[in-house]
Amino acid sequence: MNGNLFRDLPEIERGEAFNELLSCANVRIERILSSDTPEPVLYDQVQDEWVCLLRGEAELWVNGETVRMGPGDYRFIPARTPHRVVTTSTEPRCLWLAVHIRRGPPPLG
């Protein structure tokens, strides 16, 4: 499997577009494109998440802490840590790489 993170980006007006790049055992990798108007979704996921901002600038709220991110910045967010995207840049649009890691044995099948 091969591809390019910067090609074939969808046009979005609001929120985020999620593209699964790989799912294998306990790991799922996504490319996320954010509009300049993020949805006010509070995430509280059952899996750990490592996220890296590839381009753009953003502000996250992670369990009461404000986190500013720029190109190349990454953050590990443990499972069950409430977080949300607060602001994202207009130009360039924020492009993220997210790695989700499920704890425990890999699913059967």
Short mmCIF file of C-alpha atoms in Angstrom, two decimals:
data_model
loop_
_atom_site.label_atom_id
_atom_site.label_comp_id
_atom_site.label_asym_id
_atom_site.label_seq_id
_atom_site.Cartn_x
_atom_site.Cartn_y
_atom_site.Cartn_z
CA MET A 1 0.00 0.00 0.00
CA ASN A 2 1.32 3.45 -0.89
CA GLY A 3 -0.01 6.97 -1.22
CA ASN A 4 0.68 10.62 -0.50
CA LEU A 5 -0.64 12.48 2.54
CA PHE A 6 -0.85 15.80 0.67
CA ARG A 7 -2.71 14.62 -2.46
CA ASP A 8 -6.42 14.22 -3.11
CA LEU A 9 -7.53 16.32 -0.16
CA PRO A 10 -11.30 16.75 0.01
CA GLU A 11 -13.01 20.13 -0.14
CA ILE A 12 -14.76 20.77 3.17
CA GLU A 13 -16.64 23.80 4.45
CA ARG A 14 -17.06 22.80 8.10
CA GLY A 15 -15.72 20.23 10.54
CA GLU A 16 -13.17 17.60 9.61
CA ALA A 17 -12.69 14.92 6.96
CA PHE A 18 -11.26 11.60 8.17
CA ASN A 19 -9.50 9.15 5.83
CA GLU A 20 -8.39 5.80 7.21
CA LEU A 21 -4.98 4.98 5.78
CA LEU A 22 -4.28 1.71 7.60
CA SER A 23 -5.94 -0.58 10.11
CA CYS A 24 -3.89 -3.46 11.45
CA ALA A 25 -4.29 -5.39 14.73
CA ASN A 26 -4.48 -2.74 17.50
CA VAL A 27 -3.46 0.24 15.35
CA ARG A 28 -5.46 2.52 13.06
CA ILE A 29 -3.85 5.41 11.15
CA GLU A 30 -5.90 8.33 9.83
CA ARG A 31 -5.32 11.44 7.79
CA ILE A 32 -7.50 14.27 9.06
CA LEU A 33 -8.18 17.53 7.22
CA SER A 34 -9.72 20.33 9.30
CA SER A 35 -11.78 23.19 7.97
CA ASP A 36 -11.28 26.61 9.50
CA THR A 37 -14.51 25.99 11.45
CA PRO A 38 -13.99 22.91 13.64
CA GLU A 39 -17.03 21.16 15.09
CA PRO A 40 -17.28 21.57 18.88
CA VAL A 41 -17.00 17.81 19.46
CA LEU A 42 -15.64 16.64 22.80
CA TYR A 43 -13.73 13.40 22.20
CA ASP A 44 -13.36 10.82 24.97
CA GLN A 45 -12.00 7.81 23.16
CA VAL A 46 -11.44 4.25 24.36
CA GLN A 47 -8.10 4.09 22.53
CA ASP A 48 -4.85 6.02 22.94
CA GLU A 49 -4.13 8.58 20.22
CA TRP A 50 -0.88 10.04 18.92
CA VAL A 51 -1.54 13.02 16.69
CA CYS A 52 0.88 15.10 14.59
CA LEU A 53 0.03 18.37 12.85
CA LEU A 54 1.60 18.23 9.39
CA ARG A 55 0.58 21.70 8.23
CA GLY A 56 -1.37 24.67 9.54
CA GLU A 57 -1.79 25.93 13.10
CA ALA A 58 -4.28 24.76 15.68
CA GLU A 59 -5.31 25.05 19.27
CA LEU A 60 -6.51 22.02 21.20
CA TRP A 61 -8.15 21.70 24.57
CA VAL A 62 -6.85 18.57 26.31
CA ASN A 63 -8.31 17.76 29.73
CA GLY A 64 -8.36 21.42 30.83
CA GLU A 65 -5.07 22.42 29.17
CA THR A 66 -4.82 24.67 26.10
CA VAL A 67 -2.29 23.30 23.62
CA ARG A 68 -1.06 25.34 20.63
CA MET A 69 0.29 23.32 17.73
CA GLY A 70 2.21 24.15 14.57
CA PRO A 71 3.70 22.08 11.74
CA GLY A 72 5.59 19.10 13.10
CA ASP A 73 4.17 19.32 16.62
CA TYR A 74 2.76 16.10 18.03
CA ARG A 75 0.89 15.05 21.13
CA PHE A 76 0.05 11.76 22.83
CA ILE A 77 -3.48 11.68 24.20
CA PRO A 78 -4.13 8.70 26.51
CA ALA A 79 -7.42 6.82 26.30
CA ARG A 80 -10.33 8.43 28.17
CA THR A 81 -8.72 11.89 28.09
CA PRO A 82 -11.34 14.46 27.06
CA HIS A 83 -10.12 16.68 24.22
CA ARG A 84 -11.35 18.83 21.35
CA VAL A 85 -10.12 21.02 18.53
CA VAL A 86 -10.73 24.68 19.44
CA THR A 87 -9.31 26.63 16.49
CA THR A 88 -7.67 25.80 13.17
CA SER A 89 -5.97 27.97 10.57
CA THR A 90 -7.68 29.06 7.37
CA GLU A 91 -4.60 28.93 5.12
CA PRO A 92 -3.16 26.51 5.09
CA ARG A 93 -5.89 24.20 6.29
CA CYS A 94 -4.78 21.91 9.11
CA LEU A 95 -3.64 18.48 8.01
CA TRP A 96 -3.09 15.87 10.72
CA LEU A 97 -1.76 12.35 11.00
CA ALA A 98 -3.43 10.41 13.81
CA VAL A 99 -2.41 7.01 15.15
CA HIS A 100 -5.02 5.26 17.31
CA ILE A 101 -3.82 2.43 19.53
CA ARG A 102 -6.27 0.04 21.18
CA ARG A 103 -5.14 -1.54 24.42
CA GLY A 104 -5.37 -5.27 25.00
CA PRO A 105 -5.09 -8.21 22.65
CA PRO A 106 -5.76 -7.67 18.96
CA PRO A 107 -9.33 -8.41 17.82
CA LEU A 108 -10.02 -11.90 16.53
CA GLY A 109 -10.70 -12.40 12.85
#
